[in-house]
JSON list of C-alpha atoms in Angstrom, two decimals:
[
{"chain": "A", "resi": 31, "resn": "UNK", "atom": "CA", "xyz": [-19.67, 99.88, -13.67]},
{"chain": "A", "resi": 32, "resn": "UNK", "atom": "CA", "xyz": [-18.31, 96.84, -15.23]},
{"chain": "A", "resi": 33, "resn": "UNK", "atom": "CA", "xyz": [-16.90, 94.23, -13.50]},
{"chain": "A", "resi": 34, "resn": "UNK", "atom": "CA", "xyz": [-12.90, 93.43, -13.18]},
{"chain": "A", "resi": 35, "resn": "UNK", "atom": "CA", "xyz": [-11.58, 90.69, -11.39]},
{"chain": "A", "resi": 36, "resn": "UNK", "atom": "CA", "xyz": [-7.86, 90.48, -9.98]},
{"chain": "A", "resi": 37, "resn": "UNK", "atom": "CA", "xyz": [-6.47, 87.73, -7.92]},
{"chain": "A", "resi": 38, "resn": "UNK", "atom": "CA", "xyz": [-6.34, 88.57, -4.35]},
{"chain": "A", "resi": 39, "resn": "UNK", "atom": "CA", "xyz": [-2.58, 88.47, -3.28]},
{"chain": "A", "resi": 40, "resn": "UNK", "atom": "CA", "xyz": [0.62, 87.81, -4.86]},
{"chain": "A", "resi": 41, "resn": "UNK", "atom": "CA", "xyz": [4.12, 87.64, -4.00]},
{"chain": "A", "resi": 42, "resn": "UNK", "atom": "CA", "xyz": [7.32, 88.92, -5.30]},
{"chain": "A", "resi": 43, "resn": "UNK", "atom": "CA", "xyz": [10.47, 89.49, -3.98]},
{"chain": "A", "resi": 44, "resn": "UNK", "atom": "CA", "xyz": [12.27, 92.86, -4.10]},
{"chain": "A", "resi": 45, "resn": "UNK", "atom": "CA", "xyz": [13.85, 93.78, -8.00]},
{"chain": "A", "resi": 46, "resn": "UNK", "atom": "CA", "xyz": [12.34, 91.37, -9.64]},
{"chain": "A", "resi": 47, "resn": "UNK", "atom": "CA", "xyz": [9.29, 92.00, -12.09]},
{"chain": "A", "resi": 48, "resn": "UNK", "atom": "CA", "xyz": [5.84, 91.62, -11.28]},
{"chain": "A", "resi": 49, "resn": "UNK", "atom": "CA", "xyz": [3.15, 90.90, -13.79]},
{"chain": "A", "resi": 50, "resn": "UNK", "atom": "CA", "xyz": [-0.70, 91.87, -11.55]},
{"chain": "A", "resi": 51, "resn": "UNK", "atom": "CA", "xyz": [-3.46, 90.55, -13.62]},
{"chain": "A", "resi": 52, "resn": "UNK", "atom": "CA", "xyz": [-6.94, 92.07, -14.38]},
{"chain": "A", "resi": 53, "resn": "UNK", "atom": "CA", "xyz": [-9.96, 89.98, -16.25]},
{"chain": "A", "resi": 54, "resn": "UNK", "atom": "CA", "xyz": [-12.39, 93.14, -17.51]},
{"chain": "A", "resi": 55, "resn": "UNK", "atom": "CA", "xyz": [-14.47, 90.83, -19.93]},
{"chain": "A", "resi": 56, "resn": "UNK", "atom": "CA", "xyz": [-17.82, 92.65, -19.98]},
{"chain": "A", "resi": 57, "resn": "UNK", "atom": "CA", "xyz": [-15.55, 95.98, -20.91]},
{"chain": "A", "resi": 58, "resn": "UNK", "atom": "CA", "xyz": [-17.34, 98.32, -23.10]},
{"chain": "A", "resi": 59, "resn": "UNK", "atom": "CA", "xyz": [-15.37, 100.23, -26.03]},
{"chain": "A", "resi": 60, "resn": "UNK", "atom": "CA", "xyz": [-15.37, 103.48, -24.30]},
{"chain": "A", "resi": 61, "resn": "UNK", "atom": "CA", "xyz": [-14.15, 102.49, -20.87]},
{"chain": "A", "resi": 62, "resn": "UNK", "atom": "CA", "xyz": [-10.66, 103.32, -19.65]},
{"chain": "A", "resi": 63, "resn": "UNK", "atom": "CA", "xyz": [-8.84, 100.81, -17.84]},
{"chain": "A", "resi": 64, "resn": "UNK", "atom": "CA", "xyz": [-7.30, 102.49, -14.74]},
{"chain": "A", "resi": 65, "resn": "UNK", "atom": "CA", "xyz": [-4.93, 101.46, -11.98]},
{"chain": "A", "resi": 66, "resn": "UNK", "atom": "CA", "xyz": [-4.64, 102.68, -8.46]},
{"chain": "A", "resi": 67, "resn": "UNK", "atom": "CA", "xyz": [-2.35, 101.78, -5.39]},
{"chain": "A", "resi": 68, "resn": "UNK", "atom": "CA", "xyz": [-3.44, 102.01, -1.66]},
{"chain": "A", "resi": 69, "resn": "UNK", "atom": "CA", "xyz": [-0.68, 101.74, 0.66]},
{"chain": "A", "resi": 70, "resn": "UNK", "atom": "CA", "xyz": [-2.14, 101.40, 4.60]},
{"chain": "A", "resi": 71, "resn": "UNK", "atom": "CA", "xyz": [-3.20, 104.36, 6.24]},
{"chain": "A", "resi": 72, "resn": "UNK", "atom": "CA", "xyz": [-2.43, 106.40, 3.11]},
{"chain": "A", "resi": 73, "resn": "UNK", "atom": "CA", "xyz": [-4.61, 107.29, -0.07]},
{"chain": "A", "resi": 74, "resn": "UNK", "atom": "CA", "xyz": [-5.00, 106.17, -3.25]},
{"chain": "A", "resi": 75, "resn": "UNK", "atom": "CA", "xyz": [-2.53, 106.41, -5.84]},
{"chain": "A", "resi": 76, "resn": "UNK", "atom": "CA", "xyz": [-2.89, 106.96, -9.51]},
{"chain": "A", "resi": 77, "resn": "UNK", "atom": "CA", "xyz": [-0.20, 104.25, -11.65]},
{"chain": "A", "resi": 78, "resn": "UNK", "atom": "CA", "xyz": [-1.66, 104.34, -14.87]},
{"chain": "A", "resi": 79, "resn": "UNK", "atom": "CA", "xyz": [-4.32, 104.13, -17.21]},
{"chain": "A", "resi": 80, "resn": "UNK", "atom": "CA", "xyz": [-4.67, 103.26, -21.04]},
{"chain": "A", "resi": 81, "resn": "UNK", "atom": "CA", "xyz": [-7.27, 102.24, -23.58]},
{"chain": "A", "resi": 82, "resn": "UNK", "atom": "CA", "xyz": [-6.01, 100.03, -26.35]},
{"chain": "A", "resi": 83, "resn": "UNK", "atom": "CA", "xyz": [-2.42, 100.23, -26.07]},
{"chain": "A", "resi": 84, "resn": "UNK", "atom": "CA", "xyz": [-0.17, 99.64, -24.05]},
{"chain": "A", "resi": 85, "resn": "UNK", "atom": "CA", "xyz": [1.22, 102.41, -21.99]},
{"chain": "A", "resi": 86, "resn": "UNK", "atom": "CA", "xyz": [4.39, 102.89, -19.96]},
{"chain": "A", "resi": 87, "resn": "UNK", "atom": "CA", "xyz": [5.48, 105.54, -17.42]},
{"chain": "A", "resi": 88, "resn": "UNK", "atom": "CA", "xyz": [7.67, 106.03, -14.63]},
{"chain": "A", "resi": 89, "resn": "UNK", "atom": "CA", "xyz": [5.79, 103.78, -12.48]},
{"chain": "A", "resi": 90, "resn": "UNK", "atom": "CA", "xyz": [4.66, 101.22, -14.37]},
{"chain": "A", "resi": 91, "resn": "UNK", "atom": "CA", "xyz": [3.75, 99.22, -17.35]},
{"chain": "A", "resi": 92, "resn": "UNK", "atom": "CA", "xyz": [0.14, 98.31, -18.78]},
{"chain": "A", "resi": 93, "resn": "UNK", "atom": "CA", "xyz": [-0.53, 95.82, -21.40]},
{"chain": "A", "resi": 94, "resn": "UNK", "atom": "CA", "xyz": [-3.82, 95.39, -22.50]},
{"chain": "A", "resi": 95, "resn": "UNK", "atom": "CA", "xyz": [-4.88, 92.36, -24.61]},
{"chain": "A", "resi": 96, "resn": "UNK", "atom": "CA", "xyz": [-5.74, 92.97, -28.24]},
{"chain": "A", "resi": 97, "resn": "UNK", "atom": "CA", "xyz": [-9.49, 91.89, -27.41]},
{"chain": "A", "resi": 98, "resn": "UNK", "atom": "CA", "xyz": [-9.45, 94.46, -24.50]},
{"chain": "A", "resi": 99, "resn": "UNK", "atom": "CA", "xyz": [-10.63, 91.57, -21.99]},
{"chain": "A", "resi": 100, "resn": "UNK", "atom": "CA", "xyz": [-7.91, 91.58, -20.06]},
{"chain": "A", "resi": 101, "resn": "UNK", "atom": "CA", "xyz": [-4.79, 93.58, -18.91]},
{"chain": "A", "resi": 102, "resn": "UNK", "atom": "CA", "xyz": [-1.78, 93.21, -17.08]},
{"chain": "A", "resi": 103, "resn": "UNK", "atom": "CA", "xyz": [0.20, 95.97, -14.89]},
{"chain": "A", "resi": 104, "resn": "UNK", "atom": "CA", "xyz": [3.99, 95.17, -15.44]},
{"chain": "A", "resi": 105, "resn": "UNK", "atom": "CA", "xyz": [6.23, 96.40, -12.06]},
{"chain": "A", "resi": 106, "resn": "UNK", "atom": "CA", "xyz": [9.55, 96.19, -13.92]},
{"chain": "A", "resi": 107, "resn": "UNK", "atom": "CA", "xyz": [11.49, 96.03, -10.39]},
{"chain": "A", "resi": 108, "resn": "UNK", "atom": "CA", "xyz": [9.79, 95.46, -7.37]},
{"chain": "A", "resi": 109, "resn": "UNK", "atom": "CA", "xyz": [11.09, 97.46, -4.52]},
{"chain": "A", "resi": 110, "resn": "UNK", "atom": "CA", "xyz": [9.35, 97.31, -0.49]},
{"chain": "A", "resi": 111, "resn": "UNK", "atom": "CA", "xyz": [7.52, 100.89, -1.52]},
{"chain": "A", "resi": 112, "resn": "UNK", "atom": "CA", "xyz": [5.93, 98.49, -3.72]},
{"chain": "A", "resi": 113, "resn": "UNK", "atom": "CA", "xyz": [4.10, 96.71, -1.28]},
{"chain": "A", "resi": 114, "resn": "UNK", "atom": "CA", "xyz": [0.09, 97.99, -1.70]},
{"chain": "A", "resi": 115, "resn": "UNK", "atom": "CA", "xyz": [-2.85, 96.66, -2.65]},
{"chain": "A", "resi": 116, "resn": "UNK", "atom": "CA", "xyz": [-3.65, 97.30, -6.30]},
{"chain": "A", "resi": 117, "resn": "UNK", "atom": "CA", "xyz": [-6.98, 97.78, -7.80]},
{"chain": "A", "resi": 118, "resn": "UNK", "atom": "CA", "xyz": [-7.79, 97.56, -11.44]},
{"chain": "A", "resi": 119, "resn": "UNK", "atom": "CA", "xyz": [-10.72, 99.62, -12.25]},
{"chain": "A", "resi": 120, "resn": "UNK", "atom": "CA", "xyz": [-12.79, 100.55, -16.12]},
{"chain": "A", "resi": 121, "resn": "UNK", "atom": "CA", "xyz": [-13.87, 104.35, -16.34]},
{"chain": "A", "resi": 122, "resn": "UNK", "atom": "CA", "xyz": [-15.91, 105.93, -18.35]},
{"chain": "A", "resi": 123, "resn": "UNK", "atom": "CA", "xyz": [-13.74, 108.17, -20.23]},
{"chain": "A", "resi": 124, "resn": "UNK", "atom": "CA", "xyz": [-16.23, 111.07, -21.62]},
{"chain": "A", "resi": 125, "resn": "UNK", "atom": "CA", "xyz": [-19.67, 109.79, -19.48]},
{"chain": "A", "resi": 126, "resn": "UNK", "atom": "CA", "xyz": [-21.23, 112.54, -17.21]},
{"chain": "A", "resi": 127, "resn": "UNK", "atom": "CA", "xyz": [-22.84, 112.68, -14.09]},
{"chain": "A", "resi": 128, "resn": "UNK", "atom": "CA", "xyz": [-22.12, 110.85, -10.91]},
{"chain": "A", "resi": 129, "resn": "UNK", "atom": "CA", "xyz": [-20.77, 108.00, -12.61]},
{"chain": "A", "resi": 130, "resn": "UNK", "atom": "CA", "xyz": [-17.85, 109.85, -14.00]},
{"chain": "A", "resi": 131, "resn": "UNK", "atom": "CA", "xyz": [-16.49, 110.33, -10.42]},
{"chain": "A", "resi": 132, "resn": "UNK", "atom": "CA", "xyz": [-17.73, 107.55, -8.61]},
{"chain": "A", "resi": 133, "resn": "UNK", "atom": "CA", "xyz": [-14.71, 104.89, -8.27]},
{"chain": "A", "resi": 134, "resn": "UNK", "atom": "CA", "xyz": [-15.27, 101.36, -6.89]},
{"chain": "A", "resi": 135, "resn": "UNK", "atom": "CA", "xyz": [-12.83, 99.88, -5.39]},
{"chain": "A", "resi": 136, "resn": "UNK", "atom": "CA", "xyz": [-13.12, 96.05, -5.50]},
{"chain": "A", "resi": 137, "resn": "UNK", "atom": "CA", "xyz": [-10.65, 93.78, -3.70]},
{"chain": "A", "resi": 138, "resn": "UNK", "atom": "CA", "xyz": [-7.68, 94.19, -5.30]},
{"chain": "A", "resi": 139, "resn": "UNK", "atom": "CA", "xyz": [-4.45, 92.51, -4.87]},
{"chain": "A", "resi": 140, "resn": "UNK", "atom": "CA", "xyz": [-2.47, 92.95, -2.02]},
{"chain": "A", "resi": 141, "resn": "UNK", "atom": "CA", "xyz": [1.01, 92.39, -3.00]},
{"chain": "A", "resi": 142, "resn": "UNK", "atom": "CA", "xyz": [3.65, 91.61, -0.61]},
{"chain": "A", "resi": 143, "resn": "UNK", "atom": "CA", "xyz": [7.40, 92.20, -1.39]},
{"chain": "A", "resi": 144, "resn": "UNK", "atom": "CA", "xyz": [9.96, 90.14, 0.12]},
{"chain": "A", "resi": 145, "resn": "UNK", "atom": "CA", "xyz": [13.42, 91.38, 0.92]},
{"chain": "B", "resi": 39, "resn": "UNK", "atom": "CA", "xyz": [4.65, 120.63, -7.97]},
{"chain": "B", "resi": 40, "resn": "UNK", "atom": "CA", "xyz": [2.95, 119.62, -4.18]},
{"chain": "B", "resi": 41, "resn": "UNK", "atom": "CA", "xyz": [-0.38, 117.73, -5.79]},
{"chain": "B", "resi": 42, "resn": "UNK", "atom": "CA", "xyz": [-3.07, 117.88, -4.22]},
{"chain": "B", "resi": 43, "resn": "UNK", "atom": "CA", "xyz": [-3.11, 119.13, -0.42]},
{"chain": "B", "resi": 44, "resn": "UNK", "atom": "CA", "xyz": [-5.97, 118.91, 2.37]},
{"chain": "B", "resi": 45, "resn": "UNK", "atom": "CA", "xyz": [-6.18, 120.51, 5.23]},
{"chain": "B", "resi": 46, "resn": "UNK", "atom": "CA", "xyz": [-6.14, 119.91, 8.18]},
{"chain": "B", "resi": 47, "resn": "UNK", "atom": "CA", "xyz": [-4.91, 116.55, 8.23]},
{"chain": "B", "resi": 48, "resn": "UNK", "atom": "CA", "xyz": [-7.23, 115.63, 11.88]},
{"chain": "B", "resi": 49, "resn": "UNK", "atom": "CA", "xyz": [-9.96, 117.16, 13.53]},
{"chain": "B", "resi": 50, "resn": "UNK", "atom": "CA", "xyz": [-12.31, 115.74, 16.25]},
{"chain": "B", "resi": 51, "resn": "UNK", "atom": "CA", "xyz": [-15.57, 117.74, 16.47]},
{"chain": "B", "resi": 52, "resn": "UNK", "atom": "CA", "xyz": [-18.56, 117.19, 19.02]},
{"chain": "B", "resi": 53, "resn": "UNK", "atom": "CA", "xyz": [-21.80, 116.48, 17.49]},
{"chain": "B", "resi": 54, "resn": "UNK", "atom": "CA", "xyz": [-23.56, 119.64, 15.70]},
{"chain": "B", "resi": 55, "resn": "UNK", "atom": "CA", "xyz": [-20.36, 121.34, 15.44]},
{"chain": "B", "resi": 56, "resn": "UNK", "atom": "CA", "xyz": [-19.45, 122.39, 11.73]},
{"chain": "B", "resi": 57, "resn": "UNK", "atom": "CA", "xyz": [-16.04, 122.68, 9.93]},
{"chain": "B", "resi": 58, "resn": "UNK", "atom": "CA", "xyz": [-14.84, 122.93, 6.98]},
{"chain": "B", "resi": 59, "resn": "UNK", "atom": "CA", "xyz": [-11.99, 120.81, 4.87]},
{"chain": "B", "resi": 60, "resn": "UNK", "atom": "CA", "xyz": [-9.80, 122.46, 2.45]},
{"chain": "B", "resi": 61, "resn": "UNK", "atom": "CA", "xyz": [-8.46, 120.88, -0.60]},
{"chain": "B", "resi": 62, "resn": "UNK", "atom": "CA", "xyz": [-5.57, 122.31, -2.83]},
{"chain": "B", "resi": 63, "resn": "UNK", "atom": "CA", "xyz": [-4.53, 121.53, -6.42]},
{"chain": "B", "resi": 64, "resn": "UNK", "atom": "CA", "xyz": [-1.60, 122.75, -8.49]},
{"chain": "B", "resi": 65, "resn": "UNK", "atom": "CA", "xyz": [-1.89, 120.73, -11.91]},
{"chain": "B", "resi": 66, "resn": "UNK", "atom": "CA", "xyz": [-4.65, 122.87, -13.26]},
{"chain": "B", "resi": 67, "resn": "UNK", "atom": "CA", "xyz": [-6.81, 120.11, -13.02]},
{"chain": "B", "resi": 68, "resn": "UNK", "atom": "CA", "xyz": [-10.78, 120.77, -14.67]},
{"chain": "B", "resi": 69, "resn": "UNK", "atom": "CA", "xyz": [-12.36, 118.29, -11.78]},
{"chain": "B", "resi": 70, "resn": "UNK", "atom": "CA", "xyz": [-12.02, 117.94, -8.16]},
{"chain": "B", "resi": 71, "resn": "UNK", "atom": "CA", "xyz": [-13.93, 115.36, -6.04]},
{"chain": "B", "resi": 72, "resn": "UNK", "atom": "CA", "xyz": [-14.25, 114.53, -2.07]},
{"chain": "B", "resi": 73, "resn": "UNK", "atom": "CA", "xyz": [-14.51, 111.18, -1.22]},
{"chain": "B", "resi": 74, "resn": "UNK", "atom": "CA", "xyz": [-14.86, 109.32, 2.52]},
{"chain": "B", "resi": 75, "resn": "UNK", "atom": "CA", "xyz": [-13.70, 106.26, 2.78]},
{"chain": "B", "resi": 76, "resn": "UNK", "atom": "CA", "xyz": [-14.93, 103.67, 5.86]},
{"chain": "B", "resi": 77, "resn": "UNK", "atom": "CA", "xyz": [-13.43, 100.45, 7.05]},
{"chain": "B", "resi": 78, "resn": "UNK", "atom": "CA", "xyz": [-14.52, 98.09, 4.55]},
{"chain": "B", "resi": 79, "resn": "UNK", "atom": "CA", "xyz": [-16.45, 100.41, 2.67]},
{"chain": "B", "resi": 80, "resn": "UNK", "atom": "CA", "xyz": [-13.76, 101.57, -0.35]},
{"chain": "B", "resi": 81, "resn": "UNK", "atom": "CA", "xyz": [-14.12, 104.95, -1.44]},
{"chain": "B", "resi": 82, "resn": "UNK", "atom": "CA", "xyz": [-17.94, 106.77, -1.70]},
{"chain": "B", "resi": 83, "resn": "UNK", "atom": "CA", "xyz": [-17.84, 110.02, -3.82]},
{"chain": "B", "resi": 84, "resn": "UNK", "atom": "CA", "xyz": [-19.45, 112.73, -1.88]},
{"chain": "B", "resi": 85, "resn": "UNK", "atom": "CA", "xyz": [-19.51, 115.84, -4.42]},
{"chain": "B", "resi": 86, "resn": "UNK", "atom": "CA", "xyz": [-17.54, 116.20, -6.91]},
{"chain": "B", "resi": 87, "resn": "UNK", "atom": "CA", "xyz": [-17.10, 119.25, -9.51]},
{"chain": "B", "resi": 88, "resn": "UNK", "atom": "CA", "xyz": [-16.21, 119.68, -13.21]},
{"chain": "B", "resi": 89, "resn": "UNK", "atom": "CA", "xyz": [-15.08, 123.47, -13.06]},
{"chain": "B", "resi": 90, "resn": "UNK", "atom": "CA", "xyz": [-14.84, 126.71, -11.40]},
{"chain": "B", "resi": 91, "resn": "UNK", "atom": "CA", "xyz": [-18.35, 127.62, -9.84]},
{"chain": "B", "resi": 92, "resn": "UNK", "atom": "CA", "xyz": [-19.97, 124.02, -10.41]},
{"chain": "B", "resi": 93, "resn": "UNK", "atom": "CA", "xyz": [-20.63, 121.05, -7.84]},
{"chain": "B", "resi": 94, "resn": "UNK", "atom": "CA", "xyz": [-22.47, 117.98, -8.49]},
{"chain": "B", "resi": 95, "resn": "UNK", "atom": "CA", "xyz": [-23.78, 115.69, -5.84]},
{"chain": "B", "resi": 96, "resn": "UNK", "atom": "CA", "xyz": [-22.20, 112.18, -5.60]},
{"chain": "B", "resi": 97, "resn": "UNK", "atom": "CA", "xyz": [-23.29, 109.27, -3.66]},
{"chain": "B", "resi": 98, "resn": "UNK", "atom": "CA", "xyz": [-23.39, 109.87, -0.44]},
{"chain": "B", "resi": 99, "resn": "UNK", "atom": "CA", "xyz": [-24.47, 113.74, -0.30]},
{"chain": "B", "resi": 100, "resn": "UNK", "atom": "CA", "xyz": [-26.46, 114.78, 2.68]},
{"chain": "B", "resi": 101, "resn": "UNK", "atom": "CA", "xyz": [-25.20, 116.30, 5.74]},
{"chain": "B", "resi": 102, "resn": "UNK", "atom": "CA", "xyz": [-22.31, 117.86, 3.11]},
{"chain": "B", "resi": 103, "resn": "UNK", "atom": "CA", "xyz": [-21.53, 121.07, 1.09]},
{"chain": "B", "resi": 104, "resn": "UNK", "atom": "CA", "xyz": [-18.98, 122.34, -1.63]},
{"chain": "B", "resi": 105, "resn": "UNK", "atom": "CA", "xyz": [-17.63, 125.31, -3.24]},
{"chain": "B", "resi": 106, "resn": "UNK", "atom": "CA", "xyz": [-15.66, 125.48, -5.91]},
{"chain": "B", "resi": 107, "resn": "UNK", "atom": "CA", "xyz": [-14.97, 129.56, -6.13]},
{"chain": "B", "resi": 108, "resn": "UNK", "atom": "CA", "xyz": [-11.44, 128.98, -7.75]},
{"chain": "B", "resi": 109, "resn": "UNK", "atom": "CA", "xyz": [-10.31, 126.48, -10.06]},
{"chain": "B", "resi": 110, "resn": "UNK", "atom": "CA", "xyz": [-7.36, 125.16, -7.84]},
{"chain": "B", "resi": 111, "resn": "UNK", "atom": "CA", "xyz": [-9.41, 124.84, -4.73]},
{"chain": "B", "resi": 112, "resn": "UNK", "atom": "CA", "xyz": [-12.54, 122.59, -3.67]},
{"chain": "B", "resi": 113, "resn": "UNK", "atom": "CA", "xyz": [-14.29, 122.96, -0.08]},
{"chain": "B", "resi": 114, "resn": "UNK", "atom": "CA", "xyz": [-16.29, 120.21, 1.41]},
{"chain": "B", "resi": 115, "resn": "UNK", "atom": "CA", "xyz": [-17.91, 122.07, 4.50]},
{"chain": "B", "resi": 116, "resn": "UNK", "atom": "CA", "xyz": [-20.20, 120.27, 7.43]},
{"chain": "B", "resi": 117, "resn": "UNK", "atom": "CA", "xyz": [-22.80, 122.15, 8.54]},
{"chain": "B", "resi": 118, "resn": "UNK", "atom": "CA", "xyz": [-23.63, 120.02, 11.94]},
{"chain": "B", "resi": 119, "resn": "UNK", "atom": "CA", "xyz": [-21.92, 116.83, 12.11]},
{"chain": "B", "resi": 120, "resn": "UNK", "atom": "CA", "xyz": [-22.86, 113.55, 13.09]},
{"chain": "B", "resi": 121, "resn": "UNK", "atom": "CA", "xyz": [-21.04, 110.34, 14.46]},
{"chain": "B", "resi": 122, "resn": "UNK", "atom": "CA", "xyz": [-22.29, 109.10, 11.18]},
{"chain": "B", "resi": 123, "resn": "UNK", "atom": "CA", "xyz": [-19.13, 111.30, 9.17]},
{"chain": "B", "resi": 124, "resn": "UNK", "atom": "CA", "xyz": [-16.48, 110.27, 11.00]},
{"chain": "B", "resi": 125, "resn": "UNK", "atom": "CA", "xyz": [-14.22, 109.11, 8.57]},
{"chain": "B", "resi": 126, "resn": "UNK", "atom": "CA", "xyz": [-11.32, 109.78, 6.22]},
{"chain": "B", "resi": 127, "resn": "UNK", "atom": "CA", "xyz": [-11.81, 112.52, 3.90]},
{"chain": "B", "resi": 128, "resn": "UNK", "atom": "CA", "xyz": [-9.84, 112.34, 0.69]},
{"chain": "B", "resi": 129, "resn": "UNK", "atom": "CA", "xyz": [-9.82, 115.17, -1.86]},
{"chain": "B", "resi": 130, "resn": "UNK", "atom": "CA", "xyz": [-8.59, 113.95, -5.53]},
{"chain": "B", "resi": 131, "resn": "UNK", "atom": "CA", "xyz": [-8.67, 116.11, -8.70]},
{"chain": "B", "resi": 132, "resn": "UNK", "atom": "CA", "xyz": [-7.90, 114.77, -12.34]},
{"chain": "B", "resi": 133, "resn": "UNK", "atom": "CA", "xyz": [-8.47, 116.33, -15.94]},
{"chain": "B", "resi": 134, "resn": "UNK", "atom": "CA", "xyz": [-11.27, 114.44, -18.15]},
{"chain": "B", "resi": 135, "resn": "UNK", "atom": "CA", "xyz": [-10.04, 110.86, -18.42]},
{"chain": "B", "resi": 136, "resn": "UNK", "atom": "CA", "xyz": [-6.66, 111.22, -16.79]},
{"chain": "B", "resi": 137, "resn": "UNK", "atom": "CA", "xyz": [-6.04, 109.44, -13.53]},
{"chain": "B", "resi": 138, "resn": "UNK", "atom": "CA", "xyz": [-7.64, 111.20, -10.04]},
{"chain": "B", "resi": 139, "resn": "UNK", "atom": "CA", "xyz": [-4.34, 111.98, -8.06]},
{"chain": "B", "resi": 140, "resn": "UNK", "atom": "CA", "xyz": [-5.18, 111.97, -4.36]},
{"chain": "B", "resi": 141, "resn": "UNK", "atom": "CA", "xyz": [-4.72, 114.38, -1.55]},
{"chain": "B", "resi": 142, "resn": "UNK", "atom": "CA", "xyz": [-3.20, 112.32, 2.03]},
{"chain": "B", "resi": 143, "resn": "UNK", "atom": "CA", "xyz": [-6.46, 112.74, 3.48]},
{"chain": "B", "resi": 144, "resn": "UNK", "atom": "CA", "xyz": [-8.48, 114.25, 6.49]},
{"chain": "B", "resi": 145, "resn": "UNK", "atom": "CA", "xyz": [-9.04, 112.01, 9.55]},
{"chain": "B", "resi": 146, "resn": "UNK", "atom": "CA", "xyz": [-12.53, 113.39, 11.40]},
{"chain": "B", "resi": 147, "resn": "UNK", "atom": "CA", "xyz": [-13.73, 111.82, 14.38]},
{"chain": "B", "resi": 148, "resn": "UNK", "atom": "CA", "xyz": [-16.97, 113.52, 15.58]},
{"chain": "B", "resi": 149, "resn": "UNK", "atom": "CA", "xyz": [-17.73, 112.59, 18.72]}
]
């Protein structure tokens, strides 16, 4: 899997935006850059995902750079539910086998929210 | 919708007991996967499966089983556990390159 590297905490306090970076520069053309939350005793959640554009949902933002090295998941308001550590990860989108499933979790971020 | 569901949500077993975890999915999702995840460890896939009536092994295999007999349900079963699987179990289904949305997870201790 390639590589993606994410600072390891950051701060924010509660409705303002946060901007969590990701560095993904050995990313190969097919690879789907994904985003997950893990909140303490609790599983991973799903935020978003995107390949050259940038995508927006409920939860989130994603921006990826135009030379796909980089991205950058946009909270537009923080809130305390907020408060997880975020991983940044590159999938595979059409590969087979047990790559396709596997999902490495690096460090992350941990972000704290302050009242 | 409810997601994806596990149950039950804890079990403690003595060694060479067996059980078996259920996992529930109402998105009409093509894959399903089980997952354990240790202190300090992140997530391991354990099977996963790409439809109804296939499995795949993952990473960490032995000591588990699957069934997929219907599309919106995935078994992980042990067949005689070990101290070695306690853990927490999570279940997660997605479509091809969608996201994996996660069940809450199982918490076995096996004792």
């Amino acid at each position: 899997d390639a590589k993606t590297t994410q600072p390891n905490s950051m701060e924010s306090n509660e409705e303002e935006p946060v901007h969590l970076p990701c560095n993904h520069s050995t990313i190969s053309g097919t690879d789907y850059i994904h985003w997950y939350r893990q909140l303490p005793s609790q599983g991973p959640e799903y935020v978003i995902h995107g390949l050259t554009s940038n995508v927006n949902n409920r939860m989130a933002s994603l921006a990826i750079a135009e030379d796909r090295k980089s991205s950058t998941l946009i909270l537009h308001r923080a809130t305390l539910r907020d408060a997880a550590v975020y991983y940044c990860i590159l999938r595979g989108g059409l590969s087979g086998g047990t790559s396709y499933g596997k999902l490495t979790f690096g460090q992350g971020t941990i972000l704290t929210v302050h009242p | 919708n409810a997601g994806v569901t596990q149950t039950p949500k804890f079990r403690v077993l003595k060694t060479g007991q067996s059980m078996t975890l259920l996992c529930a999915q109402d998105m009409n999702h093509e894959y399903m996967y089980w997952y354990r995840q240790d202190p300090g460890m992140g997530l391991r896939l354990i099977h996963y499966s790409v439809g109804e009536g296939t499995t795949a092994k993952g990473e960490v295999p032995d000591g588990y089983n699957v069934s997929r007999l219907k599309k919106q349900n995935f078994l992980l079963g042990l067949e005689s556990a070990a101290p070695s699987q306690t853990s927490v179990y999570f279940c997660a289904s997605s479509s091809l390159a969608g996201g994996k949305y996660f069940g809450p997870g199982t918490r076995l201790t096996v004792t």
